[in-house]
Tab-separated table of C-alpha atoms and ligand atoms in Angstrom:
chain	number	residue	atom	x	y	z
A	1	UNK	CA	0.661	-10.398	-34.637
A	2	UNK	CA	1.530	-12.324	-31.365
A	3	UNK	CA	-0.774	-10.527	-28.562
A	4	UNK	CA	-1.990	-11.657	-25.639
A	5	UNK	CA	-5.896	-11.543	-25.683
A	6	UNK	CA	-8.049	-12.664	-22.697
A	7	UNK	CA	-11.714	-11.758	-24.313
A	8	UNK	CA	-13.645	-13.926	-21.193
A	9	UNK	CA	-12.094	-11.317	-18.742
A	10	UNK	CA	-12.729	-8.425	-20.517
A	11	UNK	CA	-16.587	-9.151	-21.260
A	12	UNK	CA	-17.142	-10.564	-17.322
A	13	UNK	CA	-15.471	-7.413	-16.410
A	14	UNK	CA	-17.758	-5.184	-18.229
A	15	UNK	CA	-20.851	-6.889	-17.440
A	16	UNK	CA	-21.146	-6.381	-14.441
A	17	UNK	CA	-23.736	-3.886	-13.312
A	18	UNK	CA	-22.182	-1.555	-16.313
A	19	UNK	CA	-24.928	-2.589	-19.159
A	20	UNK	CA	-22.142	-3.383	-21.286
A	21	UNK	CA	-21.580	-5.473	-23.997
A	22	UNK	CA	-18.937	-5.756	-26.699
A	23	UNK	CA	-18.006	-7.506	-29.683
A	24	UNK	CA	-15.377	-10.512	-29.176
A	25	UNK	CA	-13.793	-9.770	-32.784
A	26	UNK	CA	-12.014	-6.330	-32.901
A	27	UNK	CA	-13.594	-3.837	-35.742
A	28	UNK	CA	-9.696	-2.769	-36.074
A	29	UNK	CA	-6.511	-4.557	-34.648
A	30	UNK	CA	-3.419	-1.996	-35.138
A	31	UNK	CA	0.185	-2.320	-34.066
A	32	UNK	CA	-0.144	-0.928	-30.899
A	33	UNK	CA	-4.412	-0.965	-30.301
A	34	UNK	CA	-7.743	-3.081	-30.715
A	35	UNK	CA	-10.606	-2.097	-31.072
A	36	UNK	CA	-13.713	-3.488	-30.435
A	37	UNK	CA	-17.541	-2.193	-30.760
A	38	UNK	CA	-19.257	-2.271	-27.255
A	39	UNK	CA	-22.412	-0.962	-25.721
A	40	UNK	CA	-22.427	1.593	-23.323
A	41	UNK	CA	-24.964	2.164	-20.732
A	42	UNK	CA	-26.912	1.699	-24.089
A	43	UNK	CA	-24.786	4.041	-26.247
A	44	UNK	CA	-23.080	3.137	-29.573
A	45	UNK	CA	-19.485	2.678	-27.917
A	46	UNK	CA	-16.200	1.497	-28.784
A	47	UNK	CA	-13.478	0.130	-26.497
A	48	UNK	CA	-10.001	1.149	-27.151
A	49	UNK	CA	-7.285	-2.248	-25.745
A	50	UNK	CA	-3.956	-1.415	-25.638
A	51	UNK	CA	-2.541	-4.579	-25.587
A	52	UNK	CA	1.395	-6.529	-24.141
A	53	UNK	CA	3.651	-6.804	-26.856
A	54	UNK	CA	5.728	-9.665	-26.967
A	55	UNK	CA	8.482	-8.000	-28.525
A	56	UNK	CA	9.142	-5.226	-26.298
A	57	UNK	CA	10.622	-5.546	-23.059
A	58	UNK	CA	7.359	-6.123	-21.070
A	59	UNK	CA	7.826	-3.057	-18.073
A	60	UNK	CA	8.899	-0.521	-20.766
A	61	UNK	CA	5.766	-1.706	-22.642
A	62	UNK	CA	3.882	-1.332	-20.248
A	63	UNK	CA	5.160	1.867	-19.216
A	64	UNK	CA	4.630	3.218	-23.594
A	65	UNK	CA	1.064	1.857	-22.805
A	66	UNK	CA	0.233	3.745	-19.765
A	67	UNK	CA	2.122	6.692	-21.292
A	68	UNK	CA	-0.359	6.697	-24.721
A	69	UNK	CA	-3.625	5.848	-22.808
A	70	UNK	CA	-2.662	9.112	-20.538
A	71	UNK	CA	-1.947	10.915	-23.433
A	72	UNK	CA	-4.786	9.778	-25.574
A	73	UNK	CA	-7.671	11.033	-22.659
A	74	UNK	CA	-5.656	14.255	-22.479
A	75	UNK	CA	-5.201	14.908	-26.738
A	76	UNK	CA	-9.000	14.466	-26.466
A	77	UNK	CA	-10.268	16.670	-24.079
A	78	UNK	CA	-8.068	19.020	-24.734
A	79	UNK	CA	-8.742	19.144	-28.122
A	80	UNK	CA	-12.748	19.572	-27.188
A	81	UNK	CA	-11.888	22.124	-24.971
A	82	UNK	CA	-10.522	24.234	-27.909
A	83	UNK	CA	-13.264	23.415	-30.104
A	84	UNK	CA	-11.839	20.688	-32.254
A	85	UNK	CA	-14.335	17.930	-31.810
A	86	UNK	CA	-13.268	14.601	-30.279
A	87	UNK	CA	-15.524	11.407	-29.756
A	88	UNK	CA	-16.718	11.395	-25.609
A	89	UNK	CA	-15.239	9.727	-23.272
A	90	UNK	CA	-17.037	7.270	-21.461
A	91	UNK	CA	-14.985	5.304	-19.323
A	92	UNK	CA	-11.356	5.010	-18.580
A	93	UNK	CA	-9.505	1.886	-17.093
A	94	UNK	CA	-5.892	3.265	-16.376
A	95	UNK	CA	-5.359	-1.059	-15.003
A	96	UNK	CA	-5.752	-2.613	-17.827
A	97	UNK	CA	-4.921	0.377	-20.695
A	98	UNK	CA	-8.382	0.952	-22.315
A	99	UNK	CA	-10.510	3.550	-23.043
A	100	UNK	CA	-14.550	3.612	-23.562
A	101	UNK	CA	-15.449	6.050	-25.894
A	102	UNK	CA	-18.009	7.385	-28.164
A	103	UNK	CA	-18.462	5.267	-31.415
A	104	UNK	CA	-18.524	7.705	-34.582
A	105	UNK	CA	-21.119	6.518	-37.097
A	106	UNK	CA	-20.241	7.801	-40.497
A	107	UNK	CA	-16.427	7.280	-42.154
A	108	UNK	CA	-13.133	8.186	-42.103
A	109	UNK	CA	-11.631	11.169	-44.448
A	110	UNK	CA	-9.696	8.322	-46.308
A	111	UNK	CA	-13.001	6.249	-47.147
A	112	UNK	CA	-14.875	9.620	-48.120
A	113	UNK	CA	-12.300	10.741	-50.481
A	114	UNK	CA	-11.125	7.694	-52.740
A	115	UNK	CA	-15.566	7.970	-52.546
A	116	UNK	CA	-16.159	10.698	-53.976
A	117	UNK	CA	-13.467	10.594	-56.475
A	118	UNK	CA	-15.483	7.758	-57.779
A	119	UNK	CA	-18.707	10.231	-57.455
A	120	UNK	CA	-17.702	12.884	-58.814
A	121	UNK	CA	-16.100	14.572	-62.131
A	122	UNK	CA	-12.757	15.918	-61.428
A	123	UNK	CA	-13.834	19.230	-60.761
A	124	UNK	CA	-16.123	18.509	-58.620
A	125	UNK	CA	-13.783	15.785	-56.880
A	126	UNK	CA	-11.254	18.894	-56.468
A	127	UNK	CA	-13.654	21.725	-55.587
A	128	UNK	CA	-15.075	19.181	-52.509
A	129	UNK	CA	-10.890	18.150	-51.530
A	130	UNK	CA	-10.275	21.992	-51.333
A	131	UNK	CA	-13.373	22.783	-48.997
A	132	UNK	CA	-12.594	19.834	-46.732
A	133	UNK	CA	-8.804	20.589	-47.117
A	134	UNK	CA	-9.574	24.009	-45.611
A	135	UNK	CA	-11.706	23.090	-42.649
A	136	UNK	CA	-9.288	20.106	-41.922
A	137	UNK	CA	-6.651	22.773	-41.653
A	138	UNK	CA	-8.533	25.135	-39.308
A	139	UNK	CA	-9.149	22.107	-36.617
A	140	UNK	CA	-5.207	21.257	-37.405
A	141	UNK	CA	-4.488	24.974	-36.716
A	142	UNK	CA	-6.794	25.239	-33.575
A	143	UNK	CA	-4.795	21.909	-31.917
A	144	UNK	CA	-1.972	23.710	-32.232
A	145	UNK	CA	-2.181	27.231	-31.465
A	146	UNK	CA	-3.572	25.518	-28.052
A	147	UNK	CA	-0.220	23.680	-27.994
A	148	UNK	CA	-1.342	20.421	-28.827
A	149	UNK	CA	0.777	17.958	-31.723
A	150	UNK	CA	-1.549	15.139	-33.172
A	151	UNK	CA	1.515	13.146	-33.783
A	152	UNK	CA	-0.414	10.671	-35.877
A	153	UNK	CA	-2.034	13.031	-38.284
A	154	UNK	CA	-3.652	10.724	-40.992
A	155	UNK	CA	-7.198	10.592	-43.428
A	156	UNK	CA	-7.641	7.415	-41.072
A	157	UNK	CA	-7.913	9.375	-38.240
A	158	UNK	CA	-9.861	11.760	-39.273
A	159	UNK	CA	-13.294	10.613	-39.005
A	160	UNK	CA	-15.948	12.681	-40.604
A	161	UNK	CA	-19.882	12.302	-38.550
A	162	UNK	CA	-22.664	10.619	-40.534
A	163	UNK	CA	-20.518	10.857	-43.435
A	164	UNK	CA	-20.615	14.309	-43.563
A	165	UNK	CA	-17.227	16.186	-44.752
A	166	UNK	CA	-18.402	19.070	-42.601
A	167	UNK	CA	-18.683	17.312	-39.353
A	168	UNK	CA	-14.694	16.380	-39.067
A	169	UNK	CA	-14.138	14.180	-34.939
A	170	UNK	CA	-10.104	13.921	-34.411
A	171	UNK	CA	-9.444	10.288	-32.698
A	172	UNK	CA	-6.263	8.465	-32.449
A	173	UNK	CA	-4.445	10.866	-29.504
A	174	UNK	CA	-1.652	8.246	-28.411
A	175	UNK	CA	1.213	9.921	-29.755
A	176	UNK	CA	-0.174	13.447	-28.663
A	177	UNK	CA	2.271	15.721	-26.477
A	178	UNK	CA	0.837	19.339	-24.825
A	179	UNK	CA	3.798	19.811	-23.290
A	180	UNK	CA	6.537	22.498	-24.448
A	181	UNK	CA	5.659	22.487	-28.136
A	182	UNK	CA	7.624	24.040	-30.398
A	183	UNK	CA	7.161	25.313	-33.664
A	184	UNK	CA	9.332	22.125	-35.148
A	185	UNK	CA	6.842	19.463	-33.599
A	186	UNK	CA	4.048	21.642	-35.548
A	187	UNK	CA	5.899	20.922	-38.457
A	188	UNK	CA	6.315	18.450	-37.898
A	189	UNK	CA	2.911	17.277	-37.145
A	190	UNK	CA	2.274	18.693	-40.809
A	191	UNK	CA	4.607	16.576	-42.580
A	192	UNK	CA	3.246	13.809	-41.385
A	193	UNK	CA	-0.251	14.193	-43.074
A	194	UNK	CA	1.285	15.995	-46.017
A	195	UNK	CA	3.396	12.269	-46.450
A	196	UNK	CA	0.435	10.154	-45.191
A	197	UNK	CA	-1.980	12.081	-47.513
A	198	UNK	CA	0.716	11.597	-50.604
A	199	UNK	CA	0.765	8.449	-50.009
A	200	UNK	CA	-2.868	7.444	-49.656
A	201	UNK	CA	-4.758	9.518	-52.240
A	202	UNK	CA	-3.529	9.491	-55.339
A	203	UNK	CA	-3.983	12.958	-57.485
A	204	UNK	CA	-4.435	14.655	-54.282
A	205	UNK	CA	-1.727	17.658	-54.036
A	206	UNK	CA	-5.244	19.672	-53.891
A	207	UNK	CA	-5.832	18.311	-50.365
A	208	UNK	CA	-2.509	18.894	-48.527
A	209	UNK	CA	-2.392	22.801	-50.056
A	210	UNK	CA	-5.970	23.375	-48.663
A	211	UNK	CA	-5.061	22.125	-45.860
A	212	UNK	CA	-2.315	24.445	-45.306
A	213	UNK	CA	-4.481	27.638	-46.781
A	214	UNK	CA	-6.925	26.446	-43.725
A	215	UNK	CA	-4.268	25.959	-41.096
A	216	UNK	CA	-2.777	29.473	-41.751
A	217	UNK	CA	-6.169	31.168	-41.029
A	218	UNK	CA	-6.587	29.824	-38.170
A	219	UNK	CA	-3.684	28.848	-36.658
A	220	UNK	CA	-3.173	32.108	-34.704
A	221	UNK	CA	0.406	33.559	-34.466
A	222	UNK	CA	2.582	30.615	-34.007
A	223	UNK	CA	0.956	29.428	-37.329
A	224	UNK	CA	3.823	31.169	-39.803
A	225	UNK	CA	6.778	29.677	-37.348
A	226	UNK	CA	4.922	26.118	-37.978
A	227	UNK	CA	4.952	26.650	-41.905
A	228	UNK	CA	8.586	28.000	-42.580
A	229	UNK	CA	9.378	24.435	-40.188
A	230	UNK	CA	7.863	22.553	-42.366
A	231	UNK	CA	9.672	23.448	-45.205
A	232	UNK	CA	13.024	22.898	-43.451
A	233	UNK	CA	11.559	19.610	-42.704
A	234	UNK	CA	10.315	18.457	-46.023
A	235	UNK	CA	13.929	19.753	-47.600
A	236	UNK	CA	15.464	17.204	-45.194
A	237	UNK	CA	13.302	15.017	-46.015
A	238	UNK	CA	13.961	15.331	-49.816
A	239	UNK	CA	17.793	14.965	-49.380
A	240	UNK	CA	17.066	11.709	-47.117
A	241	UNK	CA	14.973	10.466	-50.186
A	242	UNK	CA	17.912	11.553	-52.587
A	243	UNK	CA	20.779	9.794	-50.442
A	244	UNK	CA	18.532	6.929	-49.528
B	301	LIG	N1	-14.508	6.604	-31.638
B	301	LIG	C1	-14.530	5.876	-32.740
B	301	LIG	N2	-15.663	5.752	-33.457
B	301	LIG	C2	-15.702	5.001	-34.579
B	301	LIG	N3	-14.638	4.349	-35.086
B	301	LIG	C3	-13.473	4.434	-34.418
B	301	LIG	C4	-13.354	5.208	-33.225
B	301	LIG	N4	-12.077	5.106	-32.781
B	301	LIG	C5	-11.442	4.318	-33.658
B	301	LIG	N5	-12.266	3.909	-34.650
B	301	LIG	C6	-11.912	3.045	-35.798
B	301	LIG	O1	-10.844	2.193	-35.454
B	301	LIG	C7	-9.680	2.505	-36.219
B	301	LIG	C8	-8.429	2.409	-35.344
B	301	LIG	O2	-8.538	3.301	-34.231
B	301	LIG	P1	-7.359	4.274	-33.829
B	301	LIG	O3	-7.744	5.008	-32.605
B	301	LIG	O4	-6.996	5.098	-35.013
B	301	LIG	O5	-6.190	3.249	-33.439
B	301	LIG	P2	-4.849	2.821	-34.196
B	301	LIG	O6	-3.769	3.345	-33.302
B	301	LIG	O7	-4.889	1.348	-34.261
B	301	LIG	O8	-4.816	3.482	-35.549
B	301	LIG	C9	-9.931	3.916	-36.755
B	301	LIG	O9	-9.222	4.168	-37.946
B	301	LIG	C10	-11.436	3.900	-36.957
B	301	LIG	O10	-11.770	3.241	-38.163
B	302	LIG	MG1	-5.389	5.273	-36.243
């Protein structure tokens, strides 16, 4: 990808006075974000770049990057307000589009379950999806009955603490919206990890229903709107897939 990168700047910057350090490769380099492990006032840190893309016209990129970085901080105290738990911010810098936040030791949902499917017999593999389906769902269903869409629902950005399938941190808030959500978005929202789950995991129709079973405890009374929404939504999408 054709980004521009000035590392120097970004490491004098932090330097000074901050005790920071950071990595000069990224740890992750995305379509729209780097990432890059960094110290913190001596915490395990990571710095979220939003980077200029050359192919988009460079004040309305600027403008999407400003936008995410505003909505990213917001997706994730928000969702930490509600109880869904978020990595902490550290530091924001709304200049140059980054955010300093906690670094998550442990995995993501996506490198835990293609894990323990290796792990585990198939019961087991299924009996561990379903529990983690469920509590997935109840975070999914908190978010939203406090009017907050993901937008980017995926097992990559779902990161689970130490490892543990118990101890599930939301990241990845850039496409997040709070504001006038309707039940639609929330199915939205859905369909989008249902799809990104299908095609991920193989064998993993166990997931996405526990999911669901967790999101409709939880998800307070807008939770049945959400659900009937996403089944107009995936019958759309079925005749898009059948017309092509
Ligand atoms: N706070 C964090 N702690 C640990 N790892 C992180 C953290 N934030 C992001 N990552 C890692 O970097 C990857 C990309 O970050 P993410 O915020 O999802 O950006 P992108 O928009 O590029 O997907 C994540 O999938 C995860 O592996
Ligand atoms: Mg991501």
């Amino acid at each position: 990808m054709d980004v521009d990168m000035n590392d120097e700047t970004a490491e004098e910057k932090y330097e000074e006075g901050f005790g920071f350090e950071m990595d000069r490769k990224p740890m992750s380099q995305g379509a729209e974000a780097r990432i890059f492990k960094s110290m913190y006032l001596g915490k395990p840190s990571i710095i979220k770049q939003r980077f200029a893309k050359k192919y988009r016209h460079s004040t309305l990129d600027e403008r999407l990057n400003k936008h995410r970085v505003r909505a990213e901080v917001k997706g994730i105290m928000k969702a930490k307000q509600v109880g869904v738990e978020t990595p902490a911010l550290y530091f924001v810098d709304g200049e140059r589009n980054e955010i300093v936040m906690e670094r998550v030791e442990g995995c993501s949902a996506k490198e835990w379950i293609e894990k323990i499917r290796k792990e585990n017999d198939e019961k087991e593999f299924k009996d561990n999806l379903s529990s983690f389906g469920i509590l997935l769902g109840t975070k999914v269903g908190k978010l939203h009955a406090a009017s907050v869409v993901h937008g980017d629902l995926t097992t990559s950005n779902v990161l689970l603490r130490d490892g543990n399938p118990q101890q599930i941190v939301l990241i990845d808030f850039g496409l997040c919206s709070q504001m006038k959500i309707t039940a639609e978005e929330k199915g939205v929202d859905l369909y989008v990890l249902e799809r990104a789950i299908a095609s991920t995991h193989h064998d993993s129709e166990q997931l996405f229903k526990s999911v669901l079973e967790g999101y409709e405890k939880s998800g307070g009374k807008g939770a049945k709107g959400a659900l009937e929404k996403l089944e107009e939504v995936r019958m759309r999408g079925r005749k898009r897939d059948m017309i092509g």
